[in-house]
Coordinates of C-alpha atoms in Angstrom, one line a residue:
M1 CA -7.7 -66.0 7.6
S2 CA -4.1 -65.0 8.7
V3 CA -3.4 -61.4 8.9
S4 CA -0.2 -60.2 8.1
V5 CA 1.2 -57.4 10.2
Q6 CA 3.8 -54.5 9.8
N7 CA 5.2 -51.8 11.8
T8 CA 5.4 -48.2 10.3
Q9 CA 7.2 -45.0 10.8
P10 CA 5.3 -42.5 13.1
N11 CA 5.4 -39.9 10.2
T12 CA 3.2 -42.1 8.1
T13 CA 0.8 -43.3 10.6
F14 CA -2.4 -41.2 12.0
C15 CA -3.5 -43.0 15.1
L16 CA -3.2 -40.2 17.7
A17 CA -5.1 -37.8 15.2
Q18 CA -7.8 -40.6 14.8
S19 CA -8.3 -40.7 18.4
M20 CA -8.6 -37.2 18.9
F21 CA -10.7 -36.5 15.9
M22 CA -13.2 -39.4 17.2
R23 CA -13.6 -38.1 20.7
L24 CA -13.8 -34.5 19.5
L25 CA -16.5 -35.4 16.8
G26 CA -18.2 -37.1 20.1
V27 CA -18.1 -33.8 21.9
I28 CA -19.5 -31.7 18.8
H29 CA -22.3 -34.3 18.7
L30 CA -22.9 -33.7 22.5
L31 CA -23.3 -30.4 22.0
A32 CA -25.4 -30.2 19.1
F33 CA -27.8 -32.8 20.5
S34 CA -27.7 -31.2 23.8
S35 CA -28.7 -27.8 22.4
L36 CA -31.4 -29.3 20.0
W37 CA -32.8 -31.5 23.0
Y38 CA -34.0 -27.9 24.6
Q39 CA -34.9 -26.2 21.5
L40 CA -36.7 -28.5 19.4
P41 CA -39.6 -29.1 21.3
V42 CA -40.4 -25.3 21.1
L43 CA -39.5 -25.0 17.7
I44 CA -41.1 -28.3 16.1
G45 CA -42.6 -30.0 19.0
S46 CA -46.2 -30.9 19.3
N47 CA -47.2 -27.6 20.3
G48 CA -44.1 -25.6 18.9
I49 CA -44.0 -22.8 16.3
L50 CA -43.5 -25.2 13.3
P51 CA -45.1 -28.5 14.5
V52 CA -44.2 -31.6 12.7
A53 CA -43.4 -34.3 15.3
T54 CA -44.4 -35.1 18.6
D55 CA -42.4 -34.1 21.8
T56 CA -41.9 -38.0 22.8
T57 CA -40.3 -38.6 19.1
L58 CA -38.2 -35.4 19.7
H59 CA -37.1 -36.5 23.1
L60 CA -36.1 -40.2 21.8
L61 CA -34.1 -38.8 18.9
C62 CA -32.2 -36.3 20.9
G63 CA -31.7 -38.5 24.0
L64 CA -30.7 -41.2 21.8
G65 CA -28.2 -39.1 19.9
L66 CA -26.9 -37.9 23.4
L67 CA -26.0 -41.0 24.5
T68 CA -24.5 -42.5 21.0
A69 CA -22.1 -39.2 21.4
L70 CA -21.2 -40.2 24.9
L71 CA -20.0 -43.6 23.7
L72 CA -18.4 -42.0 20.7
T73 CA -16.6 -39.8 23.0
A74 CA -15.2 -42.7 25.3
G75 CA -14.0 -44.4 22.3
V76 CA -16.7 -47.4 22.4
V77 CA -17.5 -48.9 18.9
P78 CA -16.4 -46.0 17.1
R79 CA -17.6 -47.1 13.8
P80 CA -21.5 -48.0 14.7
C81 CA -21.6 -44.9 17.1
A82 CA -20.8 -42.7 14.1
I83 CA -23.2 -44.5 11.7
L84 CA -26.1 -44.0 14.3
L85 CA -25.4 -40.4 15.0
W86 CA -25.3 -39.4 11.3
M87 CA -28.8 -41.2 10.8
L88 CA -30.1 -39.5 13.8
Y89 CA -28.8 -36.2 13.0
L90 CA -30.0 -36.6 9.5
R91 CA -33.3 -37.4 10.7
L92 CA -33.6 -34.4 12.7
S93 CA -32.4 -32.1 10.0
L94 CA -35.0 -33.5 7.4
I95 CA -38.0 -32.9 9.4
A96 CA -36.5 -29.4 11.3
T97 CA -36.1 -27.3 8.1
P98 CA -35.7 -24.4 8.3
F99 CA -34.0 -24.7 12.0
L100 CA -31.6 -27.0 11.1
D101 CA -30.9 -25.7 7.6
F102 CA -27.6 -24.0 8.3
Q103 CA -24.2 -24.8 6.7
W104 CA -22.8 -26.2 9.8
D105 CA -25.6 -28.7 10.0
T106 CA -24.8 -30.1 6.4
L107 CA -21.1 -29.9 7.2
L108 CA -21.8 -32.1 10.6
L109 CA -23.7 -34.5 8.3
E110 CA -20.7 -34.6 6.1
S111 CA -18.2 -34.9 8.5
T112 CA -19.8 -37.5 10.5
F113 CA -20.7 -39.5 7.1
F114 CA -16.8 -39.5 6.2
S115 CA -15.7 -40.5 9.6
I116 CA -17.7 -43.6 9.2
F117 CA -15.3 -44.9 7.0
W118 CA -12.3 -43.7 8.8
L119 CA -12.9 -44.7 12.3
P120 CA -12.8 -48.4 13.2
W121 CA -15.7 -51.1 14.2
R122 CA -13.7 -51.4 17.4
N123 CA -11.4 -49.6 19.7
R124 CA -8.3 -51.9 19.9
P125 CA -4.9 -50.8 18.9
S126 CA -4.5 -53.0 16.0
D127 CA -7.9 -51.7 14.3
L128 CA -7.1 -47.9 15.0
A129 CA -3.7 -48.3 13.3
T130 CA -5.1 -50.3 10.5
V131 CA -8.2 -48.1 9.4
A132 CA -6.2 -44.6 10.6
S133 CA -3.3 -45.3 8.0
G134 CA -5.8 -46.5 5.5
P135 CA -7.3 -44.3 2.4
F136 CA -10.2 -43.0 4.0
R137 CA -8.5 -40.0 5.8
W138 CA -8.2 -38.7 2.0
G139 CA -12.1 -37.9 2.5
L140 CA -11.8 -36.0 5.6
W141 CA -8.8 -34.1 3.7
F142 CA -10.9 -33.3 0.8
L143 CA -14.0 -32.2 2.9
L144 CA -11.7 -29.6 4.6
F145 CA -10.1 -28.5 1.4
K146 CA -13.8 -28.1 0.0
L147 CA -15.0 -26.2 2.8
M148 CA -12.2 -23.8 2.8
F149 CA -11.6 -23.4 -0.7
L150 CA -15.3 -22.8 -1.7
S151 CA -15.4 -20.3 1.2
G152 CA -12.8 -18.6 -0.6
A153 CA -13.6 -19.1 -4.4
T154 CA -17.5 -18.2 -3.7
K155 CA -16.3 -14.8 -2.2
L156 CA -14.7 -13.8 -5.5
L157 CA -16.8 -15.5 -8.1
S158 CA -19.8 -14.0 -6.4
G159 CA -19.0 -10.7 -7.6
D160 CA -19.1 -8.9 -4.0
P161 CA -16.8 -5.7 -4.6
N162 CA -16.3 -5.8 -0.8
W163 CA -14.1 -8.8 -0.8
R164 CA -12.7 -7.6 -4.2
D165 CA -11.5 -4.2 -2.9
L166 CA -10.7 -6.0 0.8
V167 CA -13.0 -4.0 3.0
A168 CA -15.4 -6.7 3.7
L169 CA -14.3 -7.0 7.4
S170 CA -15.1 -3.4 7.9
Y171 CA -18.6 -4.4 8.0
H172 CA -18.3 -8.2 9.0
Y173 CA -17.9 -7.7 12.7
Q174 CA -20.9 -5.3 12.8
T175 CA -23.5 -7.1 10.5
Q176 CA -22.8 -10.8 11.3
P177 CA -25.7 -12.5 12.7
L178 CA -24.6 -12.9 16.4
P179 CA -21.8 -10.8 17.3
N180 CA -20.5 -10.7 20.8
W181 CA -19.0 -7.8 22.8
I182 CA -15.6 -8.4 21.2
S183 CA -17.1 -7.7 17.8
W184 CA -17.2 -4.1 18.9
Y185 CA -13.9 -3.7 19.5
M186 CA -12.7 -5.5 16.3
H187 CA -15.1 -3.1 14.4
H188 CA -13.3 -0.1 15.5
L189 CA -9.7 -1.1 14.5
P190 CA -7.9 0.8 12.0
S191 CA -9.0 0.3 8.3
W192 CA -5.9 -1.1 7.5
C193 CA -6.3 -3.9 10.1
H194 CA -9.5 -4.6 8.1
T195 CA -7.5 -4.8 4.8
A196 CA -4.7 -6.8 6.2
G197 CA -7.5 -9.3 7.6
G198 CA -9.2 -9.9 4.4
I199 CA -5.9 -10.6 2.7
V200 CA -5.2 -13.0 5.3
T201 CA -8.7 -14.7 5.1
L202 CA -8.8 -15.0 1.4
L203 CA -5.0 -16.6 1.6
I204 CA -6.1 -19.2 4.3
E205 CA -9.2 -19.8 2.1
L206 CA -7.7 -19.8 -1.4
L207 CA -4.3 -20.7 -1.0
V208 CA -3.8 -23.1 2.1
P209 CA -6.3 -25.5 1.2
C210 CA -4.2 -26.5 -1.8
W211 CA -1.2 -27.4 0.7
I212 CA -3.5 -30.0 2.1
F213 CA -2.5 -32.3 -0.5
S214 CA 1.3 -30.8 -0.5
G215 CA 3.8 -32.3 1.6
R216 CA 4.3 -32.8 5.0
S217 CA 5.3 -29.6 6.2
L218 CA 2.9 -27.6 4.0
R219 CA 0.2 -29.9 5.4
H220 CA 0.9 -28.9 8.8
I221 CA 1.0 -25.3 8.0
A222 CA -2.2 -25.9 6.5
S223 CA -3.8 -27.4 9.6
L224 CA -2.3 -24.5 11.9
S225 CA -3.4 -21.8 9.3
T226 CA -7.0 -23.0 9.5
L227 CA -7.1 -23.5 13.2
S228 CA -5.6 -20.0 13.8
L229 CA -8.7 -18.7 11.4
M230 CA -10.9 -20.5 13.2
L231 CA -9.9 -19.6 16.7
L232 CA -10.2 -15.9 15.6
I233 CA -13.8 -16.3 14.2
Q234 CA -14.7 -18.1 17.4
L235 CA -13.8 -15.1 19.4
T236 CA -15.4 -12.3 17.3
G237 CA -18.5 -13.9 16.8
N238 CA -21.0 -16.9 17.9
Y239 CA -21.2 -19.5 15.4
G240 CA -21.9 -22.5 17.7
F241 CA -20.1 -25.7 16.9
F242 CA -19.0 -24.6 13.5
N243 CA -15.6 -23.5 14.5
L244 CA -15.1 -26.3 16.7
L245 CA -16.0 -28.9 13.7
T246 CA -13.8 -27.3 11.3
A247 CA -11.0 -27.2 14.0
A248 CA -11.7 -31.2 14.4
L249 CA -11.4 -31.4 10.5
C250 CA -7.8 -30.3 10.7
L251 CA -6.7 -33.1 13.0
P252 CA -6.5 -35.9 10.2
L253 CA -3.8 -33.9 8.7
L254 CA -1.7 -34.1 11.5
D255 CA 0.7 -37.5 11.6
D256 CA 1.8 -39.3 14.9
H257 CA 5.2 -37.8 15.0
F258 CA 4.3 -34.4 14.5
L259 CA 1.3 -34.6 17.2
R260 CA 3.8 -36.2 19.5
F261 CA 6.1 -33.4 19.1
L262 CA 3.2 -30.8 19.8
L263 CA 2.0 -32.6 22.8
R264 CA 5.5 -32.8 24.4
R265 CA 4.9 -36.7 24.1
K266 CA 7.9 -39.2 23.7
N267 CA 8.2 -41.1 20.7
Q268 CA 6.9 -44.9 21.2
L269 CA 9.7 -47.2 21.1
S270 CA 7.8 -49.4 18.6
S271 CA 5.7 -47.9 15.8
P272 CA 2.3 -49.2 15.9
A273 CA 1.4 -52.2 14.3
V274 CA -0.4 -52.4 11.2
R275 CA -2.8 -55.2 9.7
V276 CA -2.2 -55.4 6.1
K277 CA -5.2 -56.0 4.3
S278 CA -5.6 -58.3 1.1
T279 CA -5.5 -57.0 -2.1
W280 CA -9.1 -57.0 -2.7
Q281 CA -9.8 -55.2 0.4
I282 CA -7.5 -52.7 -0.7
F283 CA -9.2 -52.6 -4.0
A284 CA -12.6 -52.1 -2.3
D285 CA -11.1 -49.6 -0.1
R286 CA -10.3 -47.6 -3.0
L287 CA -12.8 -48.0 -5.4
I288 CA -15.3 -46.8 -2.4
L289 CA -13.1 -43.6 -1.9
I290 CA -12.8 -42.7 -5.4
G291 CA -16.6 -42.7 -5.6
L292 CA -17.2 -40.4 -2.6
L293 CA -14.7 -38.2 -3.7
G294 CA -15.9 -38.0 -7.2
I295 CA -19.4 -37.1 -5.8
S296 CA -17.7 -34.6 -3.4
S297 CA -16.4 -33.1 -6.7
L298 CA -19.2 -32.6 -8.2
T299 CA -20.8 -30.7 -5.4
L300 CA -17.7 -28.5 -5.6
T301 CA -18.1 -27.8 -9.2
E302 CA -21.8 -27.1 -8.9
E303 CA -21.3 -24.5 -5.9
L304 CA -18.7 -22.8 -8.2
V305 CA -21.1 -22.5 -11.3
R306 CA -23.9 -21.8 -9.2
T307 CA -22.3 -18.9 -7.6
C308 CA -20.9 -17.7 -10.6
R309 CA -24.4 -17.9 -12.5
M310 CA -25.8 -15.9 -9.5
S311 CA -23.2 -13.3 -9.7
Q312 CA -23.5 -12.6 -13.6
Q313 CA -25.5 -9.4 -13.4
T314 CA -23.3 -8.0 -11.0
P315 CA -20.9 -5.2 -12.8
S316 CA -18.0 -6.7 -10.9
A317 CA -18.5 -10.3 -11.5
R318 CA -17.7 -9.4 -15.1
D319 CA -14.2 -8.8 -14.4
N320 CA -13.7 -12.4 -13.5
P321 CA -10.9 -13.9 -15.8
V322 CA -12.1 -15.4 -19.1
W323 CA -10.4 -18.8 -18.4
I324 CA -12.7 -19.2 -15.1
T325 CA -15.7 -18.4 -16.9
N326 CA -14.9 -20.5 -19.9
G327 CA -14.0 -23.2 -17.5
L328 CA -17.0 -23.2 -15.6
N329 CA -19.1 -23.1 -18.7
F330 CA -17.6 -26.1 -19.9
C331 CA -18.0 -28.1 -16.6
E332 CA -21.6 -27.0 -16.4
T333 CA -22.1 -27.9 -20.1
N334 CA -20.4 -31.3 -20.0
L335 CA -20.3 -32.6 -16.6
L336 CA -23.1 -31.1 -14.4
A337 CA -25.9 -30.9 -16.9
P338 CA -26.1 -34.7 -17.7
L339 CA -25.8 -35.6 -14.0
R340 CA -28.2 -32.9 -12.8
T341 CA -31.2 -35.3 -12.6
P342 CA -31.3 -37.4 -11.0
L343 CA -27.9 -37.8 -9.6
L344 CA -27.4 -34.1 -8.3
T345 CA -30.8 -33.8 -7.0
H346 CA -30.5 -37.0 -4.7
I347 CA -27.4 -35.7 -3.4
R348 CA -28.8 -32.5 -2.4
S349 CA -32.0 -34.4 -0.8
S350 CA -29.9 -36.5 0.9
R351 CA -27.9 -33.8 2.6
T352 CA -24.9 -35.6 3.1
I353 CA -22.6 -34.5 0.7
N354 CA -23.0 -30.5 0.0
G355 CA -21.2 -27.5 -1.3
Y356 CA -20.4 -24.6 1.1
G357 CA -19.8 -20.7 0.6
L358 CA -19.7 -19.1 3.9
F359 CA -20.1 -15.0 3.7
R360 CA -20.0 -15.0 -0.4
V361 CA -21.8 -11.8 -0.2
M362 CA -21.1 -9.3 2.5
T363 CA -24.0 -7.8 4.4
T364 CA -23.0 -3.9 4.9
R365 CA -25.9 -2.8 6.8
R366 CA -27.3 -4.3 10.0
E367 CA -31.2 -4.6 9.9
E368 CA -33.2 -6.0 12.7
L369 CA -36.4 -7.0 12.8
V370 CA -38.1 -6.2 16.3
I371 CA -41.4 -8.1 17.1
E372 CA -43.8 -5.9 18.9
G373 CA -47.1 -6.4 20.7
S374 CA -50.0 -4.7 22.0
V375 CA -53.0 -5.2 24.1
N376 CA -55.1 -2.6 22.6
G377 CA -53.6 -1.4 19.6
R378 CA -52.2 2.0 20.8
D379 CA -49.4 1.0 23.4
W380 CA -46.7 -1.1 22.2
F381 CA -43.8 -3.1 23.6
A382 CA -40.9 -5.0 22.3
Y383 CA -40.2 -8.7 22.6
E384 CA -36.7 -9.1 23.8
F385 CA -34.9 -12.5 22.4
N386 CA -32.2 -14.0 24.5
W387 CA -29.0 -13.2 22.2
K388 CA -30.0 -11.6 19.1
P389 CA -29.3 -7.5 19.5
G390 CA -32.6 -5.6 20.8
A391 CA -32.0 -3.1 23.2
T392 CA -29.4 -0.8 22.8
E393 CA -28.0 -0.9 26.1
R394 CA -27.4 -4.5 26.6
P395 CA -24.1 -5.9 25.5
P396 CA -23.7 -8.6 22.8
R397 CA -23.2 -11.8 24.6
I398 CA -20.3 -14.5 24.1
L399 CA -22.3 -18.0 23.5
G400 CA -19.4 -20.5 23.2
P401 CA -20.7 -23.5 21.5
Y402 CA -24.4 -22.8 21.9
L403 CA -26.5 -22.0 19.0
P404 CA -29.7 -20.4 19.3
R405 CA -31.4 -21.2 16.1
L406 CA -34.6 -18.9 16.3
D407 CA -32.1 -15.8 17.2
W408 CA -30.0 -17.1 14.1
L409 CA -33.1 -17.2 12.0
M410 CA -34.3 -13.6 12.8
W411 CA -31.3 -12.3 11.0
F412 CA -32.4 -14.1 8.0
A413 CA -36.0 -12.7 8.4
A414 CA -34.6 -9.2 8.7
L415 CA -33.1 -9.7 5.3
D416 CA -36.3 -11.4 3.7
A417 CA -39.5 -11.8 5.7
N418 CA -41.3 -12.9 2.9
G419 CA -39.2 -16.1 2.6
N420 CA -39.4 -16.6 6.2
R421 CA -43.3 -15.4 6.6
D422 CA -44.7 -19.3 7.8
W423 CA -42.6 -19.6 11.1
L424 CA -42.9 -15.9 11.6
I425 CA -46.8 -15.7 11.5
S426 CA -46.5 -18.8 13.8
L427 CA -44.5 -17.4 16.3
A428 CA -46.5 -14.1 16.3
R429 CA -49.7 -16.2 16.6
H430 CA -48.1 -18.1 19.5
L431 CA -46.9 -14.6 21.3
T432 CA -50.7 -14.0 21.0
H433 CA -51.9 -16.8 22.8
D434 CA -48.8 -16.8 25.4
T435 CA -48.0 -20.5 24.7
P436 CA -44.8 -22.0 26.2
A437 CA -43.2 -22.0 22.7
A438 CA -43.7 -18.3 22.7
S439 CA -41.9 -17.5 25.9
A440 CA -39.3 -20.6 25.8
L441 CA -36.7 -18.7 23.6
L442 CA -37.6 -15.2 24.6
E443 CA -37.0 -13.0 27.5
P444 CA -39.9 -12.9 29.8
Q445 CA -42.4 -9.9 29.8
L446 CA -42.8 -9.4 33.4
N447 CA -45.4 -6.5 33.2
L448 CA -47.7 -8.3 30.8
K449 CA -50.7 -9.3 32.7
T450 CA -52.7 -10.6 29.6
P451 CA -51.5 -11.9 26.1
P452 CA -51.4 -8.9 23.5
R453 CA -54.1 -9.1 20.9
Y454 CA -52.2 -7.3 17.9
I455 CA -48.3 -8.2 16.7
R456 CA -46.1 -5.9 14.1
F457 CA -42.9 -6.3 12.8
V458 CA -40.8 -3.2 12.9
Y459 CA -37.3 -3.1 11.1
Y460 CA -34.4 -0.9 12.4
H461 CA -31.3 -0.5 11.3
Y462 CA -28.6 -0.9 13.8
E463 CA -25.1 0.4 14.1
F464 CA -22.5 0.1 16.9
T465 CA -21.9 3.1 18.8
R466 CA -18.5 4.9 18.5
P467 CA -15.6 4.9 21.1
G468 CA -16.0 8.1 23.4
E469 CA -19.7 8.7 23.2
A470 CA -21.3 9.7 26.3
S471 CA -24.1 7.0 26.1
R472 CA -23.4 3.6 27.4
A473 CA -25.1 2.1 25.1
W474 CA -23.6 -0.7 22.5
W475 CA -26.0 0.0 19.5
R476 CA -27.6 2.9 17.7
R477 CA -30.6 2.3 16.0
Q478 CA -33.0 4.4 13.5
R479 CA -36.7 3.1 12.8
I480 CA -36.8 2.1 9.1
S481 CA -40.4 0.8 8.5
Q482 CA -43.0 -1.6 9.9
S483 CA -45.2 -4.2 8.7
S484 CA -49.2 -4.0 8.9
V485 CA -50.9 -5.1 12.2
F486 CA -51.8 -8.3 12.7
S487 CA -54.5 -9.3 15.1
R488 CA -54.9 -12.5 17.0
A489 CA -57.6 -13.9 14.5
M490 CA -55.8 -12.8 11.5
L491 CA -52.7 -14.8 12.8
D492 CA -55.1 -17.9 13.4
R493 CA -56.6 -17.8 9.9
E494 CA -53.1 -17.3 8.3
Y495 CA -51.8 -20.0 10.8
A496 CA -54.5 -22.4 9.5
A497 CA -54.3 -21.7 6.2
N498 CA -50.4 -22.6 6.0
R499 CA -50.8 -25.9 8.0
Q500 CA -53.6 -26.7 5.2
S501 CA -51.1 -25.9 2.6
N502 CA -48.7 -28.0 4.3
V503 CA -50.9 -31.0 4.6
N504 CA -51.7 -30.7 1.3
Q505 CA -48.1 -30.6 -0.1

């Protein structure tokens, strides 16, 4: 079949953006799979905290993911690589709950899924130009819009007075899951800085995403504004590959002409050749895109409605404009209710097209869960995690793109221990048996000659120290409460009961 070819202007092609996005997505998967390869055998392996897979299976999945990510980074058969990476990460996400249940895990799945349609089968100039200039970049545009807009809209719809009053950032740097040492300095900025930061954050999350679908200049501003916000978040906290992934989603907004200007590259004398698709191919592409955008829009609407419903009991949520409440009621009654079963249920279970809502309710107090062990039931010592706050003299660390999943989950466990009881009990049991799973992700107890026979969970209220204090500590902490003492036998019995319950399910 003959294929016609046409030349296009650089400001209407996205070949450079596609190439950069493809390679950056490969790098992100490299970071994700290498981190999982180290952590998953300890978390869900044969002798892990919640054993659900053999170590061999995990090594094969992570090793194959690492190899495929390398191929994608090198630009080898991009679309098959993206398909395989999506399948591998989806498989790990389904078996590794709750350890792969974070929003950036679902964002990586959705980004990889939409990239399948935008990346070419082969890394040839004609294929790159044809697919890069096709309609499927709109899928990635809408994903970035959904992520950012929902992050802002849910903050206001949640009824959280801290976002309404623009004081949320005065708490954020101290109460975020894994702060770093820069967070200490940011926390002590004047209050007007936190207010200004809250305004800028809401503007970038609510107004700027609408520019994605505007003219070329506004689209570029939207990309650069989002990149700036992601850089600031990365500098002041530890969120693994989330910021890098969001930055990657900004690249499809930038056309070749702008990127050449940004990278100081000279414009090519001839514009890239684009193969013109047949009418039925164009129709099929647009039909698929409309279907994907429709499903993605449903998840966006559902997230807005869910946030509004969850917050209706809060006094500040009653101040939501009537037209917003009525509009969401209409969407729930006429759009979501008929589709809730089975379509939306199937979408949620697939973990591939999702809703988002980052920090919709700001945590105002930092409570830390400290695990303590004892050999005799009288003398207690605290287990130190590698990354989460523990000893008050230890400075918060910068982790870069590494994501310590157990340390992150400990932040959620401090907020809701009952909701995380299964893996907490299993972790405590491993500590009493001194298994490799107990020590691999925690700092070693150098003076411990025999494993503890007793474990307890102690809750502390943590605050950053103030500038000028004589102490060299980074944190102040006050004991709040403690759990019952668990003996080794009690932990063994509850662990066995939980395992049997999971098998029966």
